[in-house]
Amino acid sequence: MAELVDALDSGSSRGNSVDVRVILAAIYLGKIQEPMTPRFTAPVALVANGPIGSGEVLKNQLARFKTIIAVDGGLHTCHKLGVRPNFIIGDMDSAGSELLASYPEIPKKTFSPEKDQTDLELAILEIKKQKINRATLFCALKMRTDHSLYNLHLLSRYKEILTIETDYETLFFVEGNCSIPCTPGQTVSLLPLGIPAKGVVSKGLKWELENATLNGTFASISNICLGDAFSLSIKEGELLCFLIK
């Protein structure tokens, strides 16, 4: 430390600002740090700023997760439910300074409102940085249709890690060959979003798909699972899968 003080005194004699000295000393002592993102522990839940639905149902759903991330205004949802998030991320225009002040101990990562990604996508990217292989998004289907549709596009873009849950259904995208766990008699719907899904073959559904093309004029709505899993093979494209609870 003495060497640092001597160096600063020397710098001061050369006309360096005292403010610079204070900042350098603070950095040396570790008092100024870049905001750190905590390590996430799977499973991870992302709480967005959409309608809550049944608060009791949502609170029970969130109890399954070891890491809860409040995405900007999703902090209001957590606050109403009495759920303390592990991390808060966003430009904080919806969370607001008053509510944020109620959680001084919770790590936060704040972005400028002038950005290319939405708060939700920034949260997803933080998860990907930590190589978390599965995250569930709550309160994502909002009253604003543009936000809801964009969140579905995010669900498609990050299909390898992301699922959306509501009070009534679980949503996720599938492509290629996959096996999907379900319960006998559970309702499932399969819809293309954008481009058609071609060469679709199913096994384990009441109304099977045989080399089907699902597009704007044909989709598999309210199909029925026959066992504890069903399989899909999709030659081209992808499908949005709805598992009704």
Coordinates of N, CA and C in Angstrom, one line a residue, residues 8-221:
L8 N 1.2 7.6 -6.1 CA 0.1 8.6 -6.2 C 0.6 10.0 -5.9
D9 N 1.5 10.1 -4.8 CA 2.1 11.3 -4.5 C 2.9 11.9 -5.6
S10 N 3.7 10.9 -6.2 CA 4.5 11.3 -7.4 C 3.7 11.8 -8.5
G11 N 2.6 11.1 -8.8 CA 1.7 11.5 -9.8 C 1.0 12.8 -9.6
S12 N 0.7 13.1 -8.3 CA 0.1 14.4 -7.9 C 1.1 15.5 -8.2
S13 N 2.4 15.3 -7.9 CA 3.3 16.4 -8.2 C 3.5 16.7 -9.6
R14 N 3.0 15.8 -10.5 CA 3.1 16.0 -11.9 C 1.8 16.6 -12.4
G15 N 0.8 16.9 -11.5 CA -0.4 17.6 -11.9 C -1.6 16.7 -12.1
N16 N -1.5 15.4 -11.7 CA -2.6 14.5 -11.8 C -3.7 15.0 -10.8
S17 N -5.0 14.7 -11.2 CA -6.1 15.1 -10.4 C -6.2 14.3 -9.1
V18 N -6.6 15.0 -8.0 CA -6.8 14.3 -6.7 C -7.9 13.3 -6.9
D19 N -8.9 13.6 -7.7 CA -10.0 12.7 -7.9 C -9.5 11.4 -8.5
V20 N -8.6 11.4 -9.4 CA -8.0 10.2 -10.0 C -7.3 9.4 -8.9
R21 N -6.6 10.1 -8.0 CA -5.9 9.4 -6.9 C -6.9 8.6 -6.1
V22 N -8.0 9.2 -5.7 CA -9.0 8.6 -4.9 C -9.6 7.4 -5.6
I23 N -9.9 7.5 -6.9 CA -10.4 6.4 -7.6 C -9.5 5.3 -7.7
L24 N -8.2 5.6 -8.0 CA -7.2 4.5 -8.1 C -7.0 3.8 -6.7
A25 N -7.0 4.6 -5.7 CA -6.9 3.9 -4.3 C -8.1 3.0 -4.0
A26 N -9.3 3.5 -4.4 CA -10.5 2.7 -4.2 C -10.4 1.4 -5.0
I27 N -10.0 1.5 -6.2 CA -9.8 0.3 -7.0 C -8.8 -0.7 -6.4
Y28 N -7.7 -0.1 -5.9 CA -6.7 -0.9 -5.2 C -7.3 -1.7 -4.0
L29 N -8.1 -1.0 -3.3 CA -8.7 -1.6 -2.1 C -9.9 -2.5 -2.4
G30 N -10.3 -2.5 -3.7 CA -11.4 -3.4 -4.0 C -12.8 -2.8 -3.8
K31 N -12.8 -1.4 -3.6 CA -14.1 -0.8 -3.3 C -14.9 -0.4 -4.5
I32 N -14.2 -0.4 -5.6 CA -15.0 -0.2 -6.9 C -14.8 -1.4 -7.7
Q33 N -16.0 -2.0 -8.0 CA -15.9 -3.2 -8.8 C -17.0 -3.2 -9.9
E34 N -16.7 -3.9 -11.0 CA -17.8 -4.1 -12.0 C -18.9 -4.9 -11.4
P35 N -20.1 -4.6 -11.6 CA -21.2 -5.4 -11.1 C -21.1 -6.9 -11.5
M36 N -21.2 -7.8 -10.6 CA -20.9 -9.2 -10.8 C -22.3 -9.9 -10.9
T37 N -22.4 -10.8 -11.9 CA -23.6 -11.6 -12.0 C -23.3 -12.9 -11.2
P38 N -24.2 -13.2 -10.3 CA -24.0 -14.4 -9.4 C -24.1 -15.6 -10.2
R39 N -23.5 -16.7 -9.6 CA -23.6 -18.0 -10.3 C -25.0 -18.5 -10.1
F40 N -25.6 -18.9 -11.2 CA -27.0 -19.5 -11.2 C -26.9 -21.0 -10.9
T41 N -27.9 -21.5 -10.2 CA -28.0 -22.9 -9.9 C -29.3 -23.4 -10.6
A42 N -29.2 -24.4 -11.4 CA -30.3 -24.9 -12.1 C -31.2 -25.7 -11.0
P43 N -32.5 -25.7 -11.3 CA -33.3 -25.1 -12.4 C -33.5 -23.6 -12.2
V44 N -33.6 -22.9 -13.3 CA -33.7 -21.5 -13.3 C -35.1 -21.0 -13.8
A45 N -35.7 -20.1 -13.1 CA -36.9 -19.5 -13.5 C -36.7 -18.0 -13.9
L46 N -37.3 -17.6 -15.0 CA -37.3 -16.2 -15.4 C -38.7 -15.6 -15.2
V47 N -38.9 -14.6 -14.4 CA -40.2 -14.0 -14.2 C -40.3 -12.7 -15.0
A48 N -41.1 -12.6 -16.0 CA -41.3 -11.4 -16.8 C -42.5 -10.6 -16.2
N49 N -42.9 -9.6 -17.0 CA -43.8 -8.6 -16.4 C -45.2 -8.7 -17.0
G50 N -45.6 -9.9 -17.3 CA -46.9 -10.2 -17.9 C -47.9 -10.5 -16.8
P51 N -49.2 -10.7 -17.2 CA -50.2 -11.1 -16.2 C -49.9 -12.3 -15.3
I52 N -50.3 -12.2 -14.1 CA -49.9 -13.2 -13.1 C -50.8 -14.5 -13.3
G53 N -52.1 -14.3 -13.5 CA -53.0 -15.4 -13.5 C -53.3 -15.7 -12.0
S54 N -53.2 -17.0 -11.6 CA -53.4 -17.3 -10.2 C -52.1 -17.2 -9.5
G55 N -52.1 -16.3 -8.5 CA -50.9 -16.0 -7.7 C -50.5 -17.3 -7.0
E56 N -51.4 -18.0 -6.4 CA -51.1 -19.2 -5.7 C -50.5 -20.3 -6.6
V57 N -51.0 -20.4 -7.8 CA -50.4 -21.4 -8.7 C -49.0 -21.0 -9.1
L58 N -48.8 -19.7 -9.4 CA -47.5 -19.3 -9.8 C -46.5 -19.4 -8.6
K59 N -46.9 -19.1 -7.4 CA -46.0 -19.2 -6.3 C -45.6 -20.6 -6.1
N60 N -46.5 -21.6 -6.3 CA -46.2 -23.0 -6.1 C -45.2 -23.4 -7.2
Q61 N -45.4 -22.9 -8.5 CA -44.6 -23.2 -9.6 C -43.1 -22.8 -9.3
L62 N -43.0 -21.5 -8.8 CA -41.7 -21.0 -8.6 C -40.9 -21.7 -7.5
A63 N -41.7 -22.3 -6.6 CA -41.0 -23.0 -5.4 C -40.2 -24.2 -5.9
R64 N -40.3 -24.6 -7.2 CA -39.5 -25.7 -7.7 C -38.1 -25.3 -8.1
F65 N -37.9 -24.0 -8.2 CA -36.6 -23.5 -8.8 C -35.6 -23.0 -7.7
K66 N -34.4 -23.3 -8.0 CA -33.3 -22.9 -7.1 C -32.8 -21.4 -7.4
T67 N -33.0 -21.0 -8.7 CA -32.6 -19.6 -9.0 C -33.8 -19.0 -9.7
I68 N -34.2 -17.8 -9.2 CA -35.3 -17.0 -9.7 C -34.8 -15.7 -10.2
I69 N -34.9 -15.4 -11.4 CA -34.5 -14.1 -12.0 C -35.7 -13.2 -12.3
A70 N -35.7 -12.0 -11.7 CA -36.8 -11.1 -12.0 C -36.3 -10.2 -13.2
V71 N -37.1 -10.3 -14.3 CA -36.7 -9.5 -15.5 C -37.5 -8.2 -15.4
D72 N -36.7 -7.1 -15.0 CA -37.3 -5.8 -14.9 C -38.6 -5.8 -14.1
G73 N -39.7 -5.5 -14.8 CA -41.0 -5.4 -14.1 C -41.5 -6.7 -13.5
G74 N -40.8 -7.8 -13.8 CA -41.1 -9.0 -13.1 C -40.8 -9.0 -11.7
L75 N -40.1 -8.0 -11.2 CA -39.9 -7.7 -9.8 C -41.2 -7.4 -9.1
H76 N -42.1 -6.7 -9.8 CA -43.4 -6.4 -9.2 C -44.1 -7.7 -8.9
T77 N -44.1 -8.7 -9.9 CA -44.7 -10.0 -9.7 C -44.1 -10.7 -8.5
C78 N -42.8 -10.8 -8.4 CA -42.2 -11.4 -7.3 C -42.6 -10.8 -6.0
H79 N -42.6 -9.4 -6.0 CA -43.0 -8.7 -4.7 C -44.4 -9.0 -4.3
K80 N -45.3 -9.1 -5.2 CA -46.7 -9.4 -4.9 C -46.9 -10.8 -4.3
L81 N -46.1 -11.7 -4.8 CA -46.2 -13.1 -4.4 C -45.4 -13.3 -3.1
G82 N -44.6 -12.4 -2.7 CA -43.7 -12.6 -1.5 C -42.5 -13.5 -1.9
V83 N -42.1 -13.5 -3.1 CA -41.0 -14.3 -3.6 C -39.8 -13.5 -3.8
R84 N -38.7 -13.8 -3.1 CA -37.4 -13.0 -3.3 C -36.6 -13.6 -4.4
P85 N -36.4 -12.8 -5.4 CA -35.5 -13.3 -6.6 C -34.1 -13.3 -6.1
N86 N -33.3 -14.1 -6.9 CA -31.9 -14.2 -6.7 C -31.1 -13.2 -7.5
F87 N -31.8 -12.6 -8.5 CA -31.1 -11.7 -9.4 C -32.1 -10.8 -10.1
I88 N -31.8 -9.6 -10.4 CA -32.7 -8.7 -11.1 C -31.9 -8.1 -12.3
I89 N -32.6 -8.1 -13.5 CA -31.9 -7.7 -14.7 C -32.9 -6.9 -15.5
G90 N -32.3 -5.9 -16.2 CA -33.1 -5.1 -17.2 C -32.7 -3.6 -17.1
D91 N -33.5 -2.8 -17.9 CA -33.2 -1.4 -17.8 C -33.9 -0.7 -16.7
M92 N -34.7 -1.4 -16.0 CA -35.4 -1.0 -14.7 C -36.4 0.1 -14.9
D93 N -36.9 0.3 -16.1 CA -37.9 1.3 -16.4 C -39.2 0.9 -15.8
S94 N -39.5 -0.4 -15.7 CA -40.7 -0.9 -15.2 C -40.6 -1.2 -13.7
A95 N -39.5 -1.7 -13.3 CA -39.3 -2.0 -11.8 C -39.4 -0.8 -11.0
G96 N -38.8 0.3 -11.4 CA -38.9 1.6 -10.7 C -37.9 1.6 -9.5
S97 N -37.4 2.8 -9.2 CA -36.4 3.0 -8.1 C -36.9 2.7 -6.8
E98 N -38.2 3.0 -6.5 CA -38.8 2.7 -5.1 C -38.8 1.2 -4.8
L99 N -39.3 0.4 -5.8 CA -39.3 -1.0 -5.5 C -37.9 -1.6 -5.5
L100 N -37.0 -1.1 -6.3 CA -35.6 -1.6 -6.3 C -35.0 -1.4 -5.0
A101 N -35.3 -0.2 -4.4 CA -34.7 0.1 -3.1 C -35.1 -0.8 -2.0
S102 N -36.2 -1.6 -2.2 CA -36.6 -2.5 -1.2 C -35.8 -3.8 -1.2
Y103 N -35.0 -3.9 -2.3 CA -34.2 -5.2 -2.4 C -32.7 -4.8 -2.6
P104 N -32.1 -4.1 -1.6 CA -30.7 -3.6 -1.8 C -29.7 -4.8 -1.8
E105 N -30.1 -5.9 -1.2 CA -29.1 -7.0 -1.1 C -29.1 -7.9 -2.3
I106 N -30.1 -7.7 -3.2 CA -30.3 -8.6 -4.4 C -29.3 -8.1 -5.5
P107 N -28.5 -9.0 -6.1 CA -27.6 -8.5 -7.2 C -28.5 -8.1 -8.4
K108 N -28.0 -7.0 -9.0 CA -28.7 -6.4 -10.1 C -27.7 -6.1 -11.3
K109 N -28.3 -6.2 -12.5 CA -27.5 -5.8 -13.7 C -28.4 -4.9 -14.5
T110 N -28.0 -3.6 -14.6 CA -28.8 -2.6 -15.2 C -28.3 -2.2 -16.6
F111 N -29.2 -2.1 -17.5 CA -28.8 -1.7 -18.9 C -29.5 -0.4 -19.3
S112 N -28.9 0.3 -20.3 CA -29.6 1.5 -20.8 C -30.9 1.1 -21.5
P113 N -31.9 2.0 -21.4 CA -33.1 1.7 -22.2 C -32.8 1.7 -23.7
E114 N -31.7 2.4 -24.2 CA -31.4 2.4 -25.6 C -30.5 1.2 -25.9
K115 N -31.2 0.1 -26.2 CA -30.5 -1.2 -26.5 C -31.2 -2.0 -27.6
D116 N -30.4 -2.9 -28.1 CA -31.0 -3.7 -29.2 C -31.8 -4.9 -28.8
Q117 N -31.6 -5.4 -27.6 CA -32.3 -6.6 -27.1 C -33.3 -6.2 -26.1
T118 N -34.4 -7.0 -25.9 CA -35.3 -6.7 -24.8 C -34.7 -7.2 -23.5
D119 N -35.3 -6.8 -22.4 CA -34.8 -7.2 -21.1 C -34.8 -8.7 -21.0
L120 N -35.8 -9.4 -21.5 CA -35.9 -10.8 -21.4 C -34.8 -11.5 -22.2
E121 N -34.5 -11.0 -23.4 CA -33.4 -11.6 -24.1 C -32.0 -11.4 -23.4
L122 N -31.8 -10.3 -22.8 CA -30.6 -10.1 -22.0 C -30.5 -11.1 -20.9
A123 N -31.6 -11.4 -20.3 CA -31.6 -12.4 -19.2 C -31.3 -13.8 -19.7
I124 N -31.8 -14.1 -20.9 CA -31.6 -15.4 -21.5 C -30.1 -15.5 -21.8
L125 N -29.5 -14.4 -22.3 CA -28.1 -14.4 -22.7 C -27.2 -14.6 -21.4
E126 N -27.6 -14.0 -20.3 CA -26.9 -14.3 -19.1 C -26.9 -15.7 -18.7
I127 N -28.0 -16.4 -18.9 CA -28.2 -17.8 -18.6 C -27.3 -18.6 -19.5
K128 N -27.3 -18.3 -20.8 CA -26.4 -19.0 -21.7 C -24.9 -18.9 -21.4
K129 N -24.5 -17.7 -20.9 CA -23.1 -17.5 -20.5 C -22.7 -18.5 -19.5
Q130 N -23.6 -18.9 -18.6 CA -23.3 -19.8 -17.5 C -23.6 -21.3 -17.9
K131 N -23.9 -21.5 -19.2 CA -24.1 -22.8 -19.7 C -25.2 -23.6 -18.9
I132 N -26.2 -22.8 -18.5 CA -27.4 -23.5 -18.0 C -28.2 -24.1 -19.1
N133 N -28.6 -25.3 -19.0 CA -29.2 -26.0 -20.2 C -30.7 -26.0 -20.2
R134 N -31.3 -25.4 -19.2 CA -32.8 -25.3 -19.2 C -33.3 -24.2 -18.3
A135 N -34.2 -23.4 -18.8 CA -34.8 -22.3 -18.0 C -36.3 -22.2 -18.4
T136 N -37.1 -21.8 -17.4 CA -38.5 -21.7 -17.6 C -38.9 -20.3 -17.4
L137 N -39.7 -19.8 -18.3 CA -40.2 -18.4 -18.4 C -41.6 -18.4 -17.9
F138 N -41.9 -17.4 -17.0 CA -43.2 -17.2 -16.4 C -43.7 -15.8 -16.8
C139 N -45.0 -15.6 -16.9 CA -45.6 -14.3 -17.1 C -45.1 -13.7 -18.4
A140 N -44.9 -14.5 -19.4 CA -44.3 -14.1 -20.7 C -45.3 -13.7 -21.7
L141 N -46.6 -14.2 -21.6 CA -47.6 -13.9 -22.6 C -48.4 -12.7 -22.1
K142 N -48.1 -11.6 -22.6 CA -48.6 -10.3 -22.0 C -49.9 -9.8 -22.7
M143 N -50.4 -8.7 -22.1 CA -51.6 -8.1 -22.7 C -51.2 -7.4 -24.0
R144 N -50.0 -7.0 -24.2 CA -49.5 -6.4 -25.4 C -49.2 -7.6 -26.4
T145 N -49.9 -7.6 -27.5 CA -49.7 -8.7 -28.4 C -48.3 -8.7 -29.0
D146 N -47.7 -7.5 -29.3 CA -46.4 -7.5 -29.9 C -45.4 -8.1 -28.9
H147 N -45.5 -7.8 -27.7 CA -44.5 -8.4 -26.7 C -44.7 -9.9 -26.6
S148 N -46.0 -10.4 -26.6 CA -46.2 -11.8 -26.6 C -45.7 -12.5 -27.8
L149 N -45.9 -12.0 -29.0 CA -45.4 -12.6 -30.2 C -43.8 -12.6 -30.2
Y150 N -43.2 -11.5 -29.8 CA -41.8 -11.5 -29.7 C -41.2 -12.5 -28.7
N151 N -41.9 -12.7 -27.6 CA -41.5 -13.7 -26.7 C -41.6 -15.1 -27.2
L152 N -42.6 -15.3 -28.1 CA -42.6 -16.6 -28.7 C -41.5 -16.8 -29.7
H153 N -41.1 -15.7 -30.4 CA -39.9 -15.8 -31.3 C -38.6 -16.1 -30.5
L154 N -38.5 -15.5 -29.3 CA -37.4 -15.8 -28.4 C -37.5 -17.3 -28.0
L155 N -38.7 -17.8 -27.7 CA -38.8 -19.2 -27.4 C -38.3 -20.1 -28.5
S156 N -38.5 -19.7 -29.8 CA -38.0 -20.4 -30.9 C -36.5 -20.2 -31.1
R157 N -36.0 -19.0 -30.9 CA -34.6 -18.8 -31.1 C -33.7 -19.5 -30.1
Y158 N -34.2 -19.6 -28.8 CA -33.5 -20.3 -27.8 C -34.2 -21.6 -27.3
K159 N -34.7 -22.3 -28.3 CA -35.5 -23.5 -28.1 C -34.7 -24.6 -27.3
E160 N -33.4 -24.6 -27.4 CA -32.6 -25.6 -26.7 C -32.6 -25.5 -25.2
I161 N -33.0 -24.3 -24.7 CA -32.9 -24.1 -23.3 C -34.3 -23.6 -22.7
L162 N -35.1 -23.0 -23.5 CA -36.3 -22.2 -23.0 C -37.6 -22.9 -23.1
T163 N -38.4 -22.8 -22.0 CA -39.8 -23.3 -22.0 C -40.6 -22.2 -21.3
I164 N -41.9 -22.0 -21.8 CA -42.8 -21.1 -21.2 C -43.8 -21.9 -20.4
E165 N -44.1 -21.4 -19.2 CA -45.2 -22.0 -18.4 C -46.3 -21.0 -18.1
T166 N -47.5 -21.4 -18.2 CA -48.7 -20.6 -17.7 C -49.4 -21.4 -16.7
D167 N -50.6 -20.9 -16.2 CA -51.4 -21.7 -15.3 C -51.9 -22.9 -16.0
Y168 N -52.1 -22.9 -17.3 CA -52.8 -23.9 -18.0 C -52.0 -24.8 -18.9
E169 N -50.8 -24.4 -19.3 CA -50.1 -25.1 -20.3 C -48.6 -24.8 -20.2
T170 N -47.8 -25.7 -20.9 CA -46.4 -25.6 -21.0 C -46.1 -25.5 -22.5
L171 N -45.3 -24.5 -22.9 CA -45.0 -24.3 -24.3 C -43.5 -24.4 -24.6
F172 N -43.2 -25.0 -25.7 CA -41.8 -25.2 -26.2 C -41.8 -25.5 -27.6
F173 N -40.7 -25.2 -28.3 CA -40.5 -25.6 -29.7 C -39.7 -26.9 -29.8
V174 N -40.1 -27.6 -30.9 CA -39.4 -28.9 -31.2 C -39.0 -28.9 -32.6
E175 N -37.9 -29.6 -32.9 CA -37.5 -29.8 -34.3 C -36.8 -31.2 -34.4
G176 N -36.6 -31.7 -35.6 CA -35.9 -32.9 -35.7 C -36.6 -34.1 -35.1
N177 N -35.9 -35.0 -34.4 CA -36.5 -36.1 -33.8 C -36.5 -35.9 -32.3
C178 N -37.6 -36.1 -31.6 CA -37.7 -35.9 -30.2 C -38.7 -36.8 -29.5
S179 N -38.6 -37.1 -28.2 CA -39.6 -37.8 -27.4 C -40.0 -36.8 -26.3
I180 N -41.3 -36.7 -26.2 CA -41.8 -35.7 -25.2 C -42.6 -36.4 -24.1
P181 N -42.2 -36.2 -22.9 CA -42.9 -36.8 -21.8 C -44.3 -36.2 -21.6
C182 N -45.3 -37.0 -21.3 CA -46.7 -36.5 -21.1 C -47.4 -37.5 -20.1
T183 N -48.7 -37.3 -19.9 CA -49.5 -38.3 -19.2 C -50.6 -38.8 -20.0
P184 N -51.0 -40.0 -19.8 CA -52.1 -40.6 -20.6 C -53.3 -39.7 -20.6
G185 N -53.9 -39.4 -21.7 CA -55.1 -38.5 -21.8 C -54.8 -37.0 -21.8
Q186 N -53.5 -36.6 -21.7 CA -53.2 -35.2 -21.7 C -53.4 -34.6 -23.1
T187 N -53.9 -33.4 -23.1 CA -54.1 -32.7 -24.4 C -52.8 -32.0 -24.9
V188 N -52.6 -32.2 -26.2 CA -51.4 -31.6 -26.8 C -51.8 -31.0 -28.1
S189 N -51.2 -29.8 -28.4 CA -51.4 -29.1 -29.7 C -50.1 -28.8 -30.3
L190 N -50.0 -28.9 -31.6 CA -48.8 -28.7 -32.4 C -49.1 -27.7 -33.5
L191 N -48.4 -26.5 -33.4 CA -48.6 -25.5 -34.4 C -47.3 -25.0 -35.0
P192 N -47.3 -24.7 -36.3 CA -46.1 -24.1 -36.9 C -46.2 -22.6 -36.6
L193 N -45.1 -21.9 -36.4 CA -45.0 -20.5 -36.2 C -44.2 -19.9 -37.3
G194 N -44.8 -19.4 -38.4 CA -44.1 -18.9 -39.5 C -44.1 -19.9 -40.6
I195 N -42.9 -20.5 -40.9 CA -42.8 -21.4 -42.0 C -43.4 -22.7 -41.7
P196 N -43.9 -23.4 -42.7 CA -44.6 -24.7 -42.5 C -43.6 -25.8 -41.9
A197 N -44.1 -26.7 -41.2 CA -43.3 -27.9 -40.7 C -43.7 -29.0 -41.6
K198 N -42.7 -29.6 -42.3 CA -43.0 -30.7 -43.3 C -42.4 -32.0 -42.8
G199 N -43.1 -33.1 -43.4 CA -42.7 -34.4 -43.1 C -42.8 -34.8 -41.6
V200 N -43.9 -34.4 -41.0 CA -44.1 -34.6 -39.6 C -44.7 -36.0 -39.4
V201 N -44.1 -36.8 -38.5 CA -44.6 -38.1 -38.2 C -44.7 -38.2 -36.6
S202 N -45.8 -38.6 -36.1 CA -45.9 -38.8 -34.7 C -46.2 -40.2 -34.3
K203 N -45.8 -40.6 -33.1 CA -46.2 -41.9 -32.5 C -46.6 -41.7 -31.0
G204 N -47.7 -42.2 -30.7 CA -48.2 -42.1 -29.3 C -49.3 -41.1 -29.1
L205 N -49.9 -40.6 -30.2 CA -51.0 -39.7 -30.2 C -52.3 -40.3 -30.7
K206 N -53.4 -39.9 -30.2 CA -54.7 -40.4 -30.7 C -54.9 -40.3 -32.2
W207 N -54.6 -39.1 -32.7 CA -54.7 -38.8 -34.1 C -53.3 -38.6 -34.6
E208 N -52.7 -39.7 -35.2 CA -51.3 -39.7 -35.6 C -51.1 -38.8 -36.8
L209 N -49.9 -38.3 -36.9 CA -49.5 -37.5 -38.1 C -48.6 -38.4 -38.9
E210 N -48.9 -38.5 -40.2 CA -48.1 -39.4 -41.1 C -47.6 -38.6 -42.3
N211 N -46.3 -38.2 -42.2 CA -45.7 -37.4 -43.2 C -46.5 -36.1 -43.5
A212 N -47.0 -35.5 -42.5 CA -47.9 -34.4 -42.6 C -47.1 -33.1 -42.8
T213 N -47.8 -32.1 -43.4 CA -47.3 -30.7 -43.5 C -48.2 -29.9 -42.6
L214 N -47.7 -29.3 -41.6 CA -48.5 -28.4 -40.7 C -48.1 -26.9 -41.1
N215 N -49.2 -26.2 -41.4 CA -49.0 -24.8 -41.9 C -50.2 -24.0 -41.5
G216 N -50.4 -22.9 -42.2 CA -51.5 -22.0 -41.8 C -52.9 -22.6 -42.0
T217 N -53.0 -23.6 -42.7 CA -54.3 -24.2 -43.0 C -54.5 -25.5 -42.3
F218 N -53.4 -26.1 -41.7 CA -53.6 -27.4 -41.0 C -52.6 -27.4 -39.8
A219 N -53.2 -27.7 -38.7 CA -52.4 -27.9 -37.5 C -53.0 -29.0 -36.6
S220 N -52.3 -29.5 -35.7 CA -52.8 -30.6 -34.8 C -53.2 -29.9 -33.5
I221 N -54.5 -29.7 -33.4 CA -55.1 -29.0 -32.3 C -55.8 -30.0 -31.4

